[in-house]
């Protein structure tokens, strides 16, 4: 399945949108407010089965996350804010159970900016949460994939080694490394490849010089600084088997769907080479 797929969301998208792109693989994002009942799972499973669509990952996102700039990301995203840790852990385990009902073998999320100091109380708390999620996911035979971007490859590797769980893996997003100014995506992919179980094909440009704390600008696939041809070539070289999930975060939904469709076409041309 070294072929295009799509990262789509249960609230702003639907399965029809994903199918309209002509793809058969994808990753489903679950907004925090969504009721994860057995009925909702059964409905999704029936629709996926009927369409012959394979979900490779279910993503958790959390109420109150803010991706405006570095400071708001640091203060609001993932497992870092102490006030929401218990709630977000419980929600992540719920997403794992929901994914299990869909027969999906991988869950993922942004855990946020993990401190580099391994003695920092926030580091220790996040390490424990990641262990708890891994242990719960393992009971469903799932892995837990950390989204890349908020730390350089070496720091992420050290953290994963320290968590010490066999089912802790990586969802590699090359654009995030550029948007956060953390690392060069191709070298990072080569370094992290053995742990990469899924990828986002997303593009972007680095933060503007002279604007402290700003994030870079996410761009349509092929229009940013990732070098998507080289990215796909490197995925092939390291033996990644796909799918190649196009991700686009634009606010305007029509533009976003058009960009996703263009991204799928671009990836088809690249994998055909
Ligand atoms: Mg991503």
PDB file of C-alpha atoms and ligand atoms in Angstrom:
ATOM      1  CA  UNK A   1       0.000   0.000   0.000  1.00  0.00           C
ATOM      2  CA  UNK A   2       2.722   2.452  -0.966  1.00  0.00           C
ATOM      3  CA  UNK A   3      -0.022   4.678  -2.313  1.00  0.00           C
ATOM      4  CA  UNK A   4      -1.892   7.833  -1.305  1.00  0.00           C
ATOM      5  CA  UNK A   5      -4.234   7.963   1.664  1.00  0.00           C
ATOM      6  CA  UNK A   6      -5.784  10.830   3.595  1.00  0.00           C
ATOM      7  CA  UNK A   7      -5.812  12.256   7.116  1.00  0.00           C
ATOM      8  CA  UNK A   8      -9.450  13.261   7.718  1.00  0.00           C
ATOM      9  CA  UNK A   9     -11.601  14.283  10.677  1.00  0.00           C
ATOM     10  CA  UNK A  10     -14.868  12.870  11.977  1.00  0.00           C
ATOM     11  CA  UNK A  11     -16.286  16.379  12.536  1.00  0.00           C
ATOM     12  CA  UNK A  12     -15.163  18.558   9.628  1.00  0.00           C
ATOM     13  CA  UNK A  13     -15.054  15.729   7.071  1.00  0.00           C
ATOM     14  CA  UNK A  14     -16.818  12.440   6.463  1.00  0.00           C
ATOM     15  CA  UNK A  15     -15.989   9.152   4.770  1.00  0.00           C
ATOM     16  CA  UNK A  16     -17.578  10.351   1.503  1.00  0.00           C
ATOM     17  CA  UNK A  17     -15.058  13.184   1.343  1.00  0.00           C
ATOM     18  CA  UNK A  18     -12.185  10.705   1.774  1.00  0.00           C
ATOM     19  CA  UNK A  19     -13.644   8.379  -0.861  1.00  0.00           C
ATOM     20  CA  UNK A  20     -14.142  11.294  -3.261  1.00  0.00           C
ATOM     21  CA  UNK A  21     -10.344  11.633  -3.368  1.00  0.00           C
ATOM     22  CA  UNK A  22     -10.128   8.126  -4.841  1.00  0.00           C
ATOM     23  CA  UNK A  23      -8.135   6.705  -1.913  1.00  0.00           C
ATOM     24  CA  UNK A  24      -8.728   3.480   0.022  1.00  0.00           C
ATOM     25  CA  UNK A  25      -6.568   4.184   3.071  1.00  0.00           C
ATOM     26  CA  UNK A  26      -6.525   6.858   5.700  1.00  0.00           C
ATOM     27  CA  UNK A  27      -6.278   8.076   9.259  1.00  0.00           C
ATOM     28  CA  UNK A  28      -9.298   9.315  11.199  1.00  0.00           C
ATOM     29  CA  UNK A  29      -9.084  12.235  13.634  1.00  0.00           C
ATOM     30  CA  UNK A  30     -11.529  12.215  16.534  1.00  0.00           C
ATOM     31  CA  UNK A  31     -12.498  15.615  17.979  1.00  0.00           C
ATOM     32  CA  UNK A  32     -12.724  15.808  21.755  1.00  0.00           C
ATOM     33  CA  UNK A  33     -16.471  16.369  21.888  1.00  0.00           C
ATOM     34  CA  UNK A  34     -17.419  13.315  19.828  1.00  0.00           C
ATOM     35  CA  UNK A  35     -19.417  10.682  21.698  1.00  0.00           C
ATOM     36  CA  UNK A  36     -17.523   7.404  21.351  1.00  0.00           C
ATOM     37  CA  UNK A  37     -20.441   5.057  21.860  1.00  0.00           C
ATOM     38  CA  UNK A  38     -20.655   1.449  20.685  1.00  0.00           C
ATOM     39  CA  UNK A  39     -23.323   2.629  18.222  1.00  0.00           C
ATOM     40  CA  UNK A  40     -20.978   5.264  16.744  1.00  0.00           C
ATOM     41  CA  UNK A  41     -18.235   2.649  16.380  1.00  0.00           C
ATOM     42  CA  UNK A  42     -20.599   0.154  14.751  1.00  0.00           C
ATOM     43  CA  UNK A  43     -21.768   2.816  12.292  1.00  0.00           C
ATOM     44  CA  UNK A  44     -18.230   3.782  11.320  1.00  0.00           C
ATOM     45  CA  UNK A  45     -17.163   0.151  11.006  1.00  0.00           C
ATOM     46  CA  UNK A  46     -20.107  -0.715   8.742  1.00  0.00           C
ATOM     47  CA  UNK A  47     -19.425   2.304   6.508  1.00  0.00           C
ATOM     48  CA  UNK A  48     -15.684   1.560   6.282  1.00  0.00           C
ATOM     49  CA  UNK A  49     -16.287  -2.116   5.509  1.00  0.00           C
ATOM     50  CA  UNK A  50     -18.925  -1.321   2.874  1.00  0.00           C
ATOM     51  CA  UNK A  51     -16.545   1.103   1.160  1.00  0.00           C
ATOM     52  CA  UNK A  52     -13.515  -1.222   1.418  1.00  0.00           C
ATOM     53  CA  UNK A  53     -11.686   1.611   3.166  1.00  0.00           C
ATOM     54  CA  UNK A  54      -8.847   0.791   5.593  1.00  0.00           C
ATOM     55  CA  UNK A  55      -8.081   3.050   8.532  1.00  0.00           C
ATOM     56  CA  UNK A  56      -4.483   2.674   9.655  1.00  0.00           C
ATOM     57  CA  UNK A  57      -4.627   5.113  12.592  1.00  0.00           C
ATOM     58  CA  UNK A  58      -7.155   6.814  14.844  1.00  0.00           C
ATOM     59  CA  UNK A  59      -5.986  10.216  16.136  1.00  0.00           C
ATOM     60  CA  UNK A  60      -7.007  11.855  19.387  1.00  0.00           C
ATOM     61  CA  UNK A  61      -7.256  15.650  19.719  1.00  0.00           C
ATOM     62  CA  UNK A  62      -8.234  17.549  22.827  1.00  0.00           C
ATOM     63  CA  UNK A  63     -10.538  20.388  23.812  1.00  0.00           C
ATOM     64  CA  UNK A  64      -8.607  23.624  24.361  1.00  0.00           C
ATOM     65  CA  UNK A  65      -5.615  22.902  22.120  1.00  0.00           C
ATOM     66  CA  UNK A  66      -4.359  26.064  20.414  1.00  0.00           C
ATOM     67  CA  UNK A  67      -1.863  26.025  17.529  1.00  0.00           C
ATOM     68  CA  UNK A  68      -1.586  29.820  17.077  1.00  0.00           C
ATOM     69  CA  UNK A  69       2.097  30.165  18.011  1.00  0.00           C
ATOM     70  CA  UNK A  70       4.858  28.420  19.959  1.00  0.00           C
ATOM     71  CA  UNK A  71       3.648  29.768  23.313  1.00  0.00           C
ATOM     72  CA  UNK A  72       0.024  28.706  22.876  1.00  0.00           C
ATOM     73  CA  UNK A  73       1.129  25.273  21.610  1.00  0.00           C
ATOM     74  CA  UNK A  74       3.447  24.839  24.596  1.00  0.00           C
ATOM     75  CA  UNK A  75       0.710  25.863  27.014  1.00  0.00           C
ATOM     76  CA  UNK A  76      -2.220  23.975  25.538  1.00  0.00           C
ATOM     77  CA  UNK A  77      -1.293  20.958  23.411  1.00  0.00           C
ATOM     78  CA  UNK A  78      -1.243  17.305  24.358  1.00  0.00           C
ATOM     79  CA  UNK A  79      -0.144  15.895  27.711  1.00  0.00           C
ATOM     80  CA  UNK A  80       1.827  18.959  28.887  1.00  0.00           C
ATOM     81  CA  UNK A  81      -0.819  21.177  30.593  1.00  0.00           C
ATOM     82  CA  UNK A  82      -1.157  19.740  34.133  1.00  0.00           C
ATOM     83  CA  UNK A  83      -4.791  20.804  34.592  1.00  0.00           C
ATOM     84  CA  UNK A  84      -6.087  18.619  31.734  1.00  0.00           C
ATOM     85  CA  UNK A  85      -3.809  15.585  32.136  1.00  0.00           C
ATOM     86  CA  UNK A  86      -6.294  13.286  33.841  1.00  0.00           C
ATOM     87  CA  UNK A  87      -9.068  14.176  31.389  1.00  0.00           C
ATOM     88  CA  UNK A  88      -6.865  13.797  28.332  1.00  0.00           C
ATOM     89  CA  UNK A  89      -5.447  10.475  29.511  1.00  0.00           C
ATOM     90  CA  UNK A  90      -8.970   9.131  30.024  1.00  0.00           C
ATOM     91  CA  UNK A  91      -9.993  10.434  26.599  1.00  0.00           C
ATOM     92  CA  UNK A  92      -6.970   8.833  24.904  1.00  0.00           C
ATOM     93  CA  UNK A  93      -7.813   5.455  26.434  1.00  0.00           C
ATOM     94  CA  UNK A  94     -11.379   5.918  25.200  1.00  0.00           C
ATOM     95  CA  UNK A  95     -10.067   6.629  21.691  1.00  0.00           C
ATOM     96  CA  UNK A  96      -7.989   3.446  21.938  1.00  0.00           C
ATOM     97  CA  UNK A  97     -11.129   1.459  22.817  1.00  0.00           C
ATOM     98  CA  UNK A  98     -13.019   3.108  19.947  1.00  0.00           C
ATOM     99  CA  UNK A  99     -10.199   2.291  17.504  1.00  0.00           C
ATOM    100  CA  UNK A 100     -10.233  -1.315  18.727  1.00  0.00           C
ATOM    101  CA  UNK A 101     -13.938  -1.546  17.899  1.00  0.00           C
ATOM    102  CA  UNK A 102     -13.073  -0.410  14.365  1.00  0.00           C
ATOM    103  CA  UNK A 103     -10.296  -3.007  14.176  1.00  0.00           C
ATOM    104  CA  UNK A 104      -7.582  -0.323  13.902  1.00  0.00           C
ATOM    105  CA  UNK A 105      -4.130  -1.286  15.177  1.00  0.00           C
ATOM    106  CA  UNK A 106      -2.702   2.167  15.853  1.00  0.00           C
ATOM    107  CA  UNK A 107      -3.659   5.302  17.765  1.00  0.00           C
ATOM    108  CA  UNK A 108      -1.812   8.622  17.753  1.00  0.00           C
ATOM    109  CA  UNK A 109      -1.748  12.180  19.069  1.00  0.00           C
ATOM    110  CA  UNK A 110       0.456  15.210  19.656  1.00  0.00           C
ATOM    111  CA  UNK A 111       1.799  14.864  23.204  1.00  0.00           C
ATOM    112  CA  UNK A 112       3.093  18.458  23.061  1.00  0.00           C
ATOM    113  CA  UNK A 113       6.481  19.970  23.842  1.00  0.00           C
ATOM    114  CA  UNK A 114       8.235  17.405  26.048  1.00  0.00           C
ATOM    115  CA  UNK A 115      10.896  19.187  28.175  1.00  0.00           C
ATOM    116  CA  UNK A 116      14.492  18.220  27.315  1.00  0.00           C
ATOM    117  CA  UNK A 117      15.399  17.918  31.025  1.00  0.00           C
ATOM    118  CA  UNK A 118      14.583  14.314  32.003  1.00  0.00           C
ATOM    119  CA  UNK A 119      14.228  15.343  35.666  1.00  0.00           C
ATOM    120  CA  UNK A 120      11.643  18.051  34.943  1.00  0.00           C
ATOM    121  CA  UNK A 121       8.314  17.208  36.681  1.00  0.00           C
ATOM    122  CA  UNK A 122       6.452  17.754  33.391  1.00  0.00           C
ATOM    123  CA  UNK A 123       8.790  15.330  31.618  1.00  0.00           C
ATOM    124  CA  UNK A 124       8.188  12.680  34.283  1.00  0.00           C
ATOM    125  CA  UNK A 125       4.413  13.195  34.200  1.00  0.00           C
ATOM    126  CA  UNK A 126       4.253  12.958  30.406  1.00  0.00           C
ATOM    127  CA  UNK A 127       6.493   9.878  30.387  1.00  0.00           C
ATOM    128  CA  UNK A 128       4.081   8.190  32.804  1.00  0.00           C
ATOM    129  CA  UNK A 129       1.044   9.158  30.696  1.00  0.00           C
ATOM    130  CA  UNK A 130       2.677   7.787  27.542  1.00  0.00           C
ATOM    131  CA  UNK A 131       3.428   4.537  29.390  1.00  0.00           C
ATOM    132  CA  UNK A 132      -0.194   4.325  30.562  1.00  0.00           C
ATOM    133  CA  UNK A 133      -1.482   4.860  27.020  1.00  0.00           C
ATOM    134  CA  UNK A 134       0.972   2.279  25.624  1.00  0.00           C
ATOM    135  CA  UNK A 135      -0.040  -0.308  28.227  1.00  0.00           C
ATOM    136  CA  UNK A 136      -3.730   0.217  27.534  1.00  0.00           C
ATOM    137  CA  UNK A 137      -3.242   0.153  23.735  1.00  0.00           C
ATOM    138  CA  UNK A 138      -1.164  -3.030  24.030  1.00  0.00           C
ATOM    139  CA  UNK A 139      -4.203  -4.850  25.435  1.00  0.00           C
ATOM    140  CA  UNK A 140      -5.912  -4.129  22.097  1.00  0.00           C
ATOM    141  CA  UNK A 141      -2.794  -5.144  20.157  1.00  0.00           C
ATOM    142  CA  UNK A 142      -2.332  -1.494  19.131  1.00  0.00           C
ATOM    143  CA  UNK A 143       0.706   0.688  18.937  1.00  0.00           C
ATOM    144  CA  UNK A 144       0.715   4.287  20.122  1.00  0.00           C
ATOM    145  CA  UNK A 145       2.337   6.689  17.643  1.00  0.00           C
ATOM    146  CA  UNK A 146       3.733  10.078  18.621  1.00  0.00           C
ATOM    147  CA  UNK A 147       3.301  12.817  16.007  1.00  0.00           C
ATOM    148  CA  UNK A 148       6.643  14.415  15.103  1.00  0.00           C
ATOM    149  CA  UNK A 149       7.389  18.094  15.016  1.00  0.00           C
ATOM    150  CA  UNK A 150       7.735  19.592  18.426  1.00  0.00           C
ATOM    151  CA  UNK A 151      11.192  18.215  19.146  1.00  0.00           C
ATOM    152  CA  UNK A 152      14.261  17.264  17.065  1.00  0.00           C
ATOM    153  CA  UNK A 153      14.687  13.594  16.069  1.00  0.00           C
ATOM    154  CA  UNK A 154      17.401  12.949  18.664  1.00  0.00           C
ATOM    155  CA  UNK A 155      15.297  14.286  21.543  1.00  0.00           C
ATOM    156  CA  UNK A 156      12.290  12.232  20.417  1.00  0.00           C
ATOM    157  CA  UNK A 157      14.414   9.078  20.191  1.00  0.00           C
ATOM    158  CA  UNK A 158      15.791   9.614  23.677  1.00  0.00           C
ATOM    159  CA  UNK A 159      12.290  10.133  25.087  1.00  0.00           C
ATOM    160  CA  UNK A 160      10.963   6.988  23.369  1.00  0.00           C
ATOM    161  CA  UNK A 161      13.883   4.965  24.714  1.00  0.00           C
ATOM    162  CA  UNK A 162      13.192   6.310  28.199  1.00  0.00           C
ATOM    163  CA  UNK A 163       9.456   5.459  28.019  1.00  0.00           C
ATOM    164  CA  UNK A 164      10.587   1.917  27.233  1.00  0.00           C
ATOM    165  CA  UNK A 165       7.461   0.398  25.714  1.00  0.00           C
ATOM    166  CA  UNK A 166       7.666  -1.902  22.674  1.00  0.00           C
ATOM    167  CA  UNK A 167       4.461  -0.513  21.109  1.00  0.00           C
ATOM    168  CA  UNK A 168       5.528   3.156  21.223  1.00  0.00           C
ATOM    169  CA  UNK A 169       6.068   4.327  17.640  1.00  0.00           C
ATOM    170  CA  UNK A 170       6.076   7.438  15.452  1.00  0.00           C
ATOM    171  CA  UNK A 171       3.653   9.121  13.068  1.00  0.00           C
ATOM    172  CA  UNK A 172       6.116  11.096  10.951  1.00  0.00           C
ATOM    173  CA  UNK A 173       4.967  14.537   9.772  1.00  0.00           C
ATOM    174  CA  UNK A 174       7.748  16.220   7.761  1.00  0.00           C
ATOM    175  CA  UNK A 175       6.046  19.631   7.665  1.00  0.00           C
ATOM    176  CA  UNK A 176       5.787  19.940  11.444  1.00  0.00           C
ATOM    177  CA  UNK A 177       9.575  19.785  11.755  1.00  0.00           C
ATOM    178  CA  UNK A 178       9.748  22.799   9.445  1.00  0.00           C
ATOM    179  CA  UNK A 179       6.779  24.691  10.933  1.00  0.00           C
ATOM    180  CA  UNK A 180       8.277  24.453  14.433  1.00  0.00           C
ATOM    181  CA  UNK A 181      11.823  24.989  13.159  1.00  0.00           C
ATOM    182  CA  UNK A 182      12.942  21.824  14.977  1.00  0.00           C
ATOM    183  CA  UNK A 183      14.764  19.675  12.421  1.00  0.00           C
ATOM    184  CA  UNK A 184      15.437  18.921   8.773  1.00  0.00           C
ATOM    185  CA  UNK A 185      12.777  16.382   7.723  1.00  0.00           C
ATOM    186  CA  UNK A 186      14.744  14.068   5.427  1.00  0.00           C
ATOM    187  CA  UNK A 187      17.601  13.492   7.886  1.00  0.00           C
ATOM    188  CA  UNK A 188      15.078  13.125  10.716  1.00  0.00           C
ATOM    189  CA  UNK A 189      13.152  10.496   8.746  1.00  0.00           C
ATOM    190  CA  UNK A 190      16.331   8.505   8.102  1.00  0.00           C
ATOM    191  CA  UNK A 191      17.130   8.646  11.804  1.00  0.00           C
ATOM    192  CA  UNK A 192      13.625   7.711  13.026  1.00  0.00           C
ATOM    193  CA  UNK A 193      12.684   5.258  10.233  1.00  0.00           C
ATOM    194  CA  UNK A 194      12.741   2.031  12.302  1.00  0.00           C
ATOM    195  CA  UNK A 195      10.015   3.467  14.562  1.00  0.00           C
ATOM    196  CA  UNK A 196       7.844   5.108  11.892  1.00  0.00           C
ATOM    197  CA  UNK A 197       4.529   3.245  11.501  1.00  0.00           C
ATOM    198  CA  UNK A 198       2.585   5.954   9.673  1.00  0.00           C
ATOM    199  CA  UNK A 199       3.174   9.257   7.887  1.00  0.00           C
ATOM    200  CA  UNK A 200       1.515  12.528   7.076  1.00  0.00           C
ATOM    201  CA  UNK A 201       2.328  14.015   3.709  1.00  0.00           C
ATOM    202  CA  UNK A 202       2.063  17.677   4.599  1.00  0.00           C
ATOM    203  CA  UNK A 203       4.063  20.694   3.468  1.00  0.00           C
ATOM    204  CA  UNK A 204       5.044  24.051   4.901  1.00  0.00           C
ATOM    205  CA  UNK A 205       7.531  26.881   5.153  1.00  0.00           C
ATOM    206  CA  UNK A 206       9.672  27.821   8.172  1.00  0.00           C
ATOM    207  CA  UNK A 207       8.769  30.567  10.656  1.00  0.00           C
ATOM    208  CA  UNK A 208       9.464  34.097   9.376  1.00  0.00           C
ATOM    209  CA  UNK A 209      12.814  35.430  10.534  1.00  0.00           C
ATOM    210  CA  UNK A 210      12.591  38.094  13.210  1.00  0.00           C
ATOM    211  CA  UNK A 211       9.187  37.062  14.574  1.00  0.00           C
ATOM    212  CA  UNK A 212       9.976  35.389  17.904  1.00  0.00           C
ATOM    213  CA  UNK A 213       7.682  32.505  18.799  1.00  0.00           C
ATOM    214  CA  UNK A 214       5.963  32.411  15.417  1.00  0.00           C
ATOM    215  CA  UNK A 215       5.164  29.139  13.693  1.00  0.00           C
ATOM    216  CA  UNK A 216       5.811  28.558  10.008  1.00  0.00           C
ATOM    217  CA  UNK A 217       3.065  28.506   7.409  1.00  0.00           C
ATOM    218  CA  UNK A 218       1.423  25.227   6.396  1.00  0.00           C
ATOM    219  CA  UNK A 219       1.143  24.979   2.583  1.00  0.00           C
ATOM    220  CA  UNK A 220      -0.500  22.713  -0.016  1.00  0.00           C
ATOM    221  CA  UNK A 221       1.531  19.570  -0.710  1.00  0.00           C
ATOM    222  CA  UNK A 222       4.403  20.290  -3.089  1.00  0.00           C
ATOM    223  CA  UNK A 223       4.238  24.065  -2.519  1.00  0.00           C
ATOM    224  CA  UNK A 224       6.325  24.267   0.664  1.00  0.00           C
ATOM    225  CA  UNK A 225       9.856  23.536   1.831  1.00  0.00           C
ATOM    226  CA  UNK A 226       9.618  19.788   2.604  1.00  0.00           C
ATOM    227  CA  UNK A 227      10.747  18.609  -0.835  1.00  0.00           C
ATOM    228  CA  UNK A 228       7.982  16.057  -1.164  1.00  0.00           C
ATOM    229  CA  UNK A 229       9.652  14.153  -4.024  1.00  0.00           C
ATOM    230  CA  UNK A 230      12.691  13.517  -1.875  1.00  0.00           C
ATOM    231  CA  UNK A 231      10.472  12.670   1.079  1.00  0.00           C
ATOM    232  CA  UNK A 232       8.643   9.953  -0.888  1.00  0.00           C
ATOM    233  CA  UNK A 233      11.943   8.700  -2.312  1.00  0.00           C
ATOM    234  CA  UNK A 234      13.379   8.453   1.221  1.00  0.00           C
ATOM    235  CA  UNK A 235      10.275   6.630   2.502  1.00  0.00           C
ATOM    236  CA  UNK A 236      10.759   4.096  -0.270  1.00  0.00           C
ATOM    237  CA  UNK A 237      14.468   3.805   0.476  1.00  0.00           C
ATOM    238  CA  UNK A 238      13.922   3.093   4.190  1.00  0.00           C
ATOM    239  CA  UNK A 239      11.351   0.413   3.329  1.00  0.00           C
ATOM    240  CA  UNK A 240       8.219   2.238   4.506  1.00  0.00           C
ATOM    241  CA  UNK A 241       5.123   0.509   3.181  1.00  0.00           C
ATOM    242  CA  UNK A 242       2.560   3.284   3.328  1.00  0.00           C
ATOM    243  CA  UNK A 243      -0.057   4.558   2.974  1.00  0.00           C
ATOM    244  CA  UNK A 244       1.040   8.142   2.264  1.00  0.00           C
ATOM    245  CA  UNK A 245      -1.621  10.161   4.069  1.00  0.00           C
ATOM    246  CA  UNK A 246      -2.109  13.646   2.673  1.00  0.00           C
ATOM    247  CA  UNK A 247      -2.844  16.156   5.418  1.00  0.00           C
ATOM    248  CA  UNK A 248      -4.064  19.720   4.967  1.00  0.00           C
ATOM    249  CA  UNK A 249      -5.049  22.033   7.778  1.00  0.00           C
ATOM    250  CA  UNK A 250      -6.407  25.063   5.866  1.00  0.00           C
ATOM    251  CA  UNK A 251      -9.429  26.771   7.449  1.00  0.00           C
ATOM    252  CA  UNK A 252     -11.400  27.110   4.215  1.00  0.00           C
ATOM    253  CA  UNK A 253     -12.955  23.695   3.643  1.00  0.00           C
ATOM    254  CA  UNK A 254     -13.417  24.004  -0.142  1.00  0.00           C
ATOM    255  CA  UNK A 255      -9.803  25.056  -0.612  1.00  0.00           C
ATOM    256  CA  UNK A 256      -8.711  22.308   1.750  1.00  0.00           C
ATOM    257  CA  UNK A 257     -10.519  19.557  -0.176  1.00  0.00           C
ATOM    258  CA  UNK A 258      -9.151  20.895  -3.475  1.00  0.00           C
ATOM    259  CA  UNK A 259      -5.630  20.863  -1.986  1.00  0.00           C
ATOM    260  CA  UNK A 260      -6.108  17.321  -0.657  1.00  0.00           C
ATOM    261  CA  UNK A 261      -7.200  16.169  -4.134  1.00  0.00           C
ATOM    262  CA  UNK A 262      -4.174  17.891  -5.709  1.00  0.00           C
ATOM    263  CA  UNK A 263      -1.956  16.268  -3.062  1.00  0.00           C
ATOM    264  CA  UNK A 264      -3.311  12.809  -3.874  1.00  0.00           C
ATOM    265  CA  UNK A 265      -2.622  13.426  -7.584  1.00  0.00           C
ATOM    266  CA  UNK A 266       0.910  14.608  -6.821  1.00  0.00           C
ATOM    267  CA  UNK A 267       1.614  11.527  -4.688  1.00  0.00           C
ATOM    268  CA  UNK A 268       0.229   9.223  -7.368  1.00  0.00           C
ATOM    269  CA  UNK A 269       2.671  10.715  -9.856  1.00  0.00           C
ATOM    270  CA  UNK A 270       5.545  10.337  -7.369  1.00  0.00           C
ATOM    271  CA  UNK A 271       4.864   6.720  -6.399  1.00  0.00           C
ATOM    272  CA  UNK A 272       4.448   5.758 -10.069  1.00  0.00           C
ATOM    273  CA  UNK A 273       8.070   6.763 -10.790  1.00  0.00           C
TER     274      UNK A 273
HETATM  275 MG1  LIG B   1       0.311  15.888  11.065  1.00  0.00          MG
END
